[in-house]
GROMACS .gro file of C-alpha atoms in nm:
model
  212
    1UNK     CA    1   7.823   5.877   7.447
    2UNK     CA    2   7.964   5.743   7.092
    3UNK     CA    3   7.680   5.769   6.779
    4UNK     CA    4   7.644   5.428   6.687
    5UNK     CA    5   7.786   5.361   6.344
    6UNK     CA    6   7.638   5.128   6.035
    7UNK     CA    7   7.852   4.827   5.962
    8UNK     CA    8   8.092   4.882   5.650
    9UNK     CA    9   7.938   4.509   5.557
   10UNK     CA   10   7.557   4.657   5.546
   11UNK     CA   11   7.707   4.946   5.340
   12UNK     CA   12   7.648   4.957   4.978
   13UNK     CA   13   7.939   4.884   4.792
   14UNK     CA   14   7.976   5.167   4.549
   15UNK     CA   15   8.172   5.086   4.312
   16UNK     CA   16   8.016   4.778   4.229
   17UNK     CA   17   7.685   4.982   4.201
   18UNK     CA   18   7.860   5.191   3.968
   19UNK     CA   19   7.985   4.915   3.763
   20UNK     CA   20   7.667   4.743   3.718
   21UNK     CA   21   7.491   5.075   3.626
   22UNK     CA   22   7.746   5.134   3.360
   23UNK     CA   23   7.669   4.811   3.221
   24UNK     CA   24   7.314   4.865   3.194
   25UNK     CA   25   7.373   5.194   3.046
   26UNK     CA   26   7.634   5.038   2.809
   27UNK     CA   27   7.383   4.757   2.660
   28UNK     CA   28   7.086   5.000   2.622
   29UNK     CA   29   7.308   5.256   2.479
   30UNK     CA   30   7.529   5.019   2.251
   31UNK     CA   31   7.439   4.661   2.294
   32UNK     CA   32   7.559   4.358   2.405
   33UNK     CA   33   7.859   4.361   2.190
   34UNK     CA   34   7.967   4.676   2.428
   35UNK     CA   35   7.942   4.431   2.746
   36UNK     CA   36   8.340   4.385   2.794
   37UNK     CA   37   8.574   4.479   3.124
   38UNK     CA   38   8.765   4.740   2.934
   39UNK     CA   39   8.381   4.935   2.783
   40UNK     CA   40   8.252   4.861   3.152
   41UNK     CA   41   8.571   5.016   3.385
   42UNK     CA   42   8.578   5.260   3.103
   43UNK     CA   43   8.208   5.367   3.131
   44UNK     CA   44   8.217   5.328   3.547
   45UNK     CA   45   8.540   5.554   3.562
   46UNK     CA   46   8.762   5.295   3.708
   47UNK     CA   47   8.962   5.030   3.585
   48UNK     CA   48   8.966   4.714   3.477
   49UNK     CA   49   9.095   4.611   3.822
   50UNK     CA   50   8.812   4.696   3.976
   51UNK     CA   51   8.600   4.423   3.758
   52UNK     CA   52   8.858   4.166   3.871
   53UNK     CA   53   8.826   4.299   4.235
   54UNK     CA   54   8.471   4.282   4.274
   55UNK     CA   55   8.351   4.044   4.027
   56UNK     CA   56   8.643   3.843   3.966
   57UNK     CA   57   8.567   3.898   3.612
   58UNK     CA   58   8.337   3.970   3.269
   59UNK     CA   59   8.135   3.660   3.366
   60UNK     CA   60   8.082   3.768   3.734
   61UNK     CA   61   7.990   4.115   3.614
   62UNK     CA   62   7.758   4.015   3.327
   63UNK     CA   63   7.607   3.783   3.614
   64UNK     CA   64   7.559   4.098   3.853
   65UNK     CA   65   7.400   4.280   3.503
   66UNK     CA   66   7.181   3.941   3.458
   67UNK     CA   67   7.005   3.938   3.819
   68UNK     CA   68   7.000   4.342   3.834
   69UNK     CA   69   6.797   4.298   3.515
   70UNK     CA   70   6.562   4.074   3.681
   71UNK     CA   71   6.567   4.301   3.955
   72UNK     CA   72   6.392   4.586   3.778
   73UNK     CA   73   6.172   4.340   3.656
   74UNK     CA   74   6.050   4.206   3.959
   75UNK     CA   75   6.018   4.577   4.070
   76UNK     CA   76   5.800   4.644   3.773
   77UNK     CA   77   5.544   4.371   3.870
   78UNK     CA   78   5.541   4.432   4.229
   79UNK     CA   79   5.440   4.767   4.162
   80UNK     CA   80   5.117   4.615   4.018
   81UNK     CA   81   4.838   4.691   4.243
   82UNK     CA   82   4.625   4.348   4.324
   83UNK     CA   83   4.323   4.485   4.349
   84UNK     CA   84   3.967   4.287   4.422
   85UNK     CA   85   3.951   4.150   4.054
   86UNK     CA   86   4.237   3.875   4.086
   87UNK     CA   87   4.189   3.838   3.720
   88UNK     CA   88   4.262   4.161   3.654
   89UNK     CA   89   4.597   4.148   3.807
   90UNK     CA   90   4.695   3.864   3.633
   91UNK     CA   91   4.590   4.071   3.312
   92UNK     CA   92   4.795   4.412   3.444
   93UNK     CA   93   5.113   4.159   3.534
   94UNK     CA   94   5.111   4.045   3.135
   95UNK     CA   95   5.025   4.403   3.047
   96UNK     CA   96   5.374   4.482   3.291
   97UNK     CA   97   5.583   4.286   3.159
   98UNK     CA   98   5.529   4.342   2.796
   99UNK     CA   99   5.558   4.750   2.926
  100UNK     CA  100   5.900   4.647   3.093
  101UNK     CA  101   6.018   4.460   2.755
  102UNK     CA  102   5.938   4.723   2.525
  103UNK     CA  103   6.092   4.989   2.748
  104UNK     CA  104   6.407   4.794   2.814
  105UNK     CA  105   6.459   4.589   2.426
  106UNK     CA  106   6.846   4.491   2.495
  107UNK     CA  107   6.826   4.421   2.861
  108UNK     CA  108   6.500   4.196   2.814
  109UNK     CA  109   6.709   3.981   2.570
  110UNK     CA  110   7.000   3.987   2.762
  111UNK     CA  111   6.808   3.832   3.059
  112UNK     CA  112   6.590   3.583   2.820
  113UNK     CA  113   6.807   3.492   2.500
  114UNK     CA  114   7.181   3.482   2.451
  115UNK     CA  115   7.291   3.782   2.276
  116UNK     CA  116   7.623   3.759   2.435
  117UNK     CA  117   7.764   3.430   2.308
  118UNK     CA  118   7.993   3.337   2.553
  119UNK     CA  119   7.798   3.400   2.809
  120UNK     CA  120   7.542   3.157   3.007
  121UNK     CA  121   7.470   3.254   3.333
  122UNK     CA  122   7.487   2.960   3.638
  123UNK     CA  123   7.219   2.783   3.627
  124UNK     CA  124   7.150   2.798   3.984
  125UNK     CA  125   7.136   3.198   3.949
  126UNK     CA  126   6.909   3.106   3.631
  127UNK     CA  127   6.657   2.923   3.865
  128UNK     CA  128   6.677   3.161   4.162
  129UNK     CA  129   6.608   3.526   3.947
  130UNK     CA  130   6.341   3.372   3.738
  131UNK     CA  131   6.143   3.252   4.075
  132UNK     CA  132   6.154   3.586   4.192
  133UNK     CA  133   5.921   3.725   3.898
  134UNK     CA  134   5.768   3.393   3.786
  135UNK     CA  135   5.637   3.337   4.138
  136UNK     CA  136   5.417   3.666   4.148
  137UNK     CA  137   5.230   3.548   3.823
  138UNK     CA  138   5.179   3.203   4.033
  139UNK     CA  139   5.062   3.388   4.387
  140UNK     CA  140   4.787   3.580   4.139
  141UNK     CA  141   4.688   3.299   3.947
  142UNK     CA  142   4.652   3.100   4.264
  143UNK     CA  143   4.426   3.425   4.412
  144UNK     CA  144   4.246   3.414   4.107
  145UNK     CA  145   4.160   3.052   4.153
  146UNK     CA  146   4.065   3.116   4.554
  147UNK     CA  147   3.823   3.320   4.422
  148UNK     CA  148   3.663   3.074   4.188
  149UNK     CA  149   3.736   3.294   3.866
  150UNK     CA  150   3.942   3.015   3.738
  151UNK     CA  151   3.926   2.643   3.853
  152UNK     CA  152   4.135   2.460   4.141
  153UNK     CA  153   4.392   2.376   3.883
  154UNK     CA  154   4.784   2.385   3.930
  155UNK     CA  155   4.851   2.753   3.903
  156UNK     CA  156   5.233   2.683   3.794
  157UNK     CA  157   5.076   2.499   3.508
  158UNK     CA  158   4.834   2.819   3.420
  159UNK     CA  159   5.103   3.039   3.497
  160UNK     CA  160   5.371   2.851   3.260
  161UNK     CA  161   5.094   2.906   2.988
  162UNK     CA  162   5.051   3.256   3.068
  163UNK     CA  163   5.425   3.364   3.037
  164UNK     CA  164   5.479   3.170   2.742
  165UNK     CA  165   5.201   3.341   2.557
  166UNK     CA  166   5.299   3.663   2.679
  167UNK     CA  167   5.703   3.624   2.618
  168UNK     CA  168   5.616   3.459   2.268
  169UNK     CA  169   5.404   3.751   2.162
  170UNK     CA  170   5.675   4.039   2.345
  171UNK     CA  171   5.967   3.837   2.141
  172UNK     CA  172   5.750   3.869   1.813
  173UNK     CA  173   5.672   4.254   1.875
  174UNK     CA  174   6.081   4.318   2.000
  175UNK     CA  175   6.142   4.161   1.635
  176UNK     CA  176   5.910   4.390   1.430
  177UNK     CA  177   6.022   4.665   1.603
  178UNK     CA  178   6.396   4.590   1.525
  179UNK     CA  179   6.264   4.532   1.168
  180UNK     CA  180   6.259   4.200   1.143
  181UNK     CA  181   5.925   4.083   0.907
  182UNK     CA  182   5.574   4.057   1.098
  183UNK     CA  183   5.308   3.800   1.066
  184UNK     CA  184   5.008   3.879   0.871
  185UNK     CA  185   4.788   4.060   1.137
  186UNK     CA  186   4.995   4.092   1.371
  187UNK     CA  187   4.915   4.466   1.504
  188UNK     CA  188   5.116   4.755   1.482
  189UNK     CA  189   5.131   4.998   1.751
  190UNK     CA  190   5.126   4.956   2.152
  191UNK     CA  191   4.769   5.002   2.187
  192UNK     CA  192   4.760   4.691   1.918
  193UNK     CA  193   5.012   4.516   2.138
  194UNK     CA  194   4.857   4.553   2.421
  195UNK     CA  195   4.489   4.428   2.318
  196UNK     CA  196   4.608   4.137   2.140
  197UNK     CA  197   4.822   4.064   2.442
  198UNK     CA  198   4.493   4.088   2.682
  199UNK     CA  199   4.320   3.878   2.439
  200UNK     CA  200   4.502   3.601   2.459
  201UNK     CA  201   4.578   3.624   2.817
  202UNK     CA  202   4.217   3.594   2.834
  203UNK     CA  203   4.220   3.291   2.625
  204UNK     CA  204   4.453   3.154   2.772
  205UNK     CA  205   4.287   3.166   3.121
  206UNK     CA  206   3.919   3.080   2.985
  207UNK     CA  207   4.063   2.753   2.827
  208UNK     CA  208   4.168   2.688   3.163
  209UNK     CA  209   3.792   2.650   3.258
  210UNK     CA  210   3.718   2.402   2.998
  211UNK     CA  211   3.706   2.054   3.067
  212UNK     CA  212   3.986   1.887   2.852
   0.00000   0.00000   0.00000
């Protein structure tokens, strides 16, 4: 009797694997400016046919770089245990995704700013990657209001606050830490990041439960 064999289309595809992983390695090691077909066939050991193959090009490959990003990120989160206290997980996510910034400075602004400049990813893939982490801060806030620990508002709405708090003060600390100029106060350290991060997470949510 013939062993069954796996589909070639269910397969990874290895050499776009190893194309994408040289472009991560490429913009943590050297930056965006690095991000071209030659630095990536160069870096993946192939050439720069095989960007054209399997991407078509630098935009399809900085695309594939863009949702692996997002990717990790989402991985990063989901590892976040829920746990009983539903806002404590909502605290742990922030506390996650400032970790995931700080450990990852040039691939966090490739996926939130523009460092490339000639590059804008489709705003259809824009809408699709950001759901995929966005929507487990809006599944916790929702749990968090099931439970009654914050009221039966619109948890999109108390989630948009939430990230924008947390990727405001993550963009500020990226910027010190580059050695750009810090507000007066503005703590120095990740312990200090991290408290003044749960702090006004915790703000954030309690203003949530004040009538407007």
């Amino acid at each position: 009797m013939a062993t069954p064999t796996t589909s070639s289309a269910s397969q990874p595809d290895e050499l776009r694997e190893r194309l994408v992983d040289a472009g991560l390695e490429l913009l943590d090691r050297h930056g965006p400016a690095e991000l071209t077909v030659r630095r990536i066939a160069e870096a993946a050991g192939t050439s720069t046919m095989g960007v054209y193959t399997k991407f078509g090009g630098r935009t399809g490959v900085l695309e594939a770089i863009y949702r692996r990003g997002f990717e990790l990120l989402r991985a990063a989160l989901g590892a976040v245990p829920p746990g009983e206290d539903a806002v404590g997980h909502v605290l742990d996510l922030a506390l996650a995704y400032r970790r995931f910034a700080i450990a990852n400075p040039a691939l966090y602004a490739f996926m939130f700013e523009q460092p490339v400049p000639d590059f804008d990813p489709d705003p259809t893939l824009r809408v699709e990657v950001l759901d995929t982490t966005f929507g487990l801060l809006v599944t916790a806030v929702r749990r968090a209001s099931a439970q009654g620990a914050l009221p039966a508002a619109d948890p999109v709405h108390t989630s948009v606050l939430v990230w924008c708090l947390a990727h405001g003060m993550v963009t500020l600390e990226l910027t010190r830490a580059a050695g750009g100029p810090r507000p007066g106060g503005f703590p120095a350290g990740p312990a200090a990041g991290e408290r003044l991060l749960l702090d006004g997470v915790r703000a954030t949510l309690l203003g949530q439960r004040e009538p407007a």
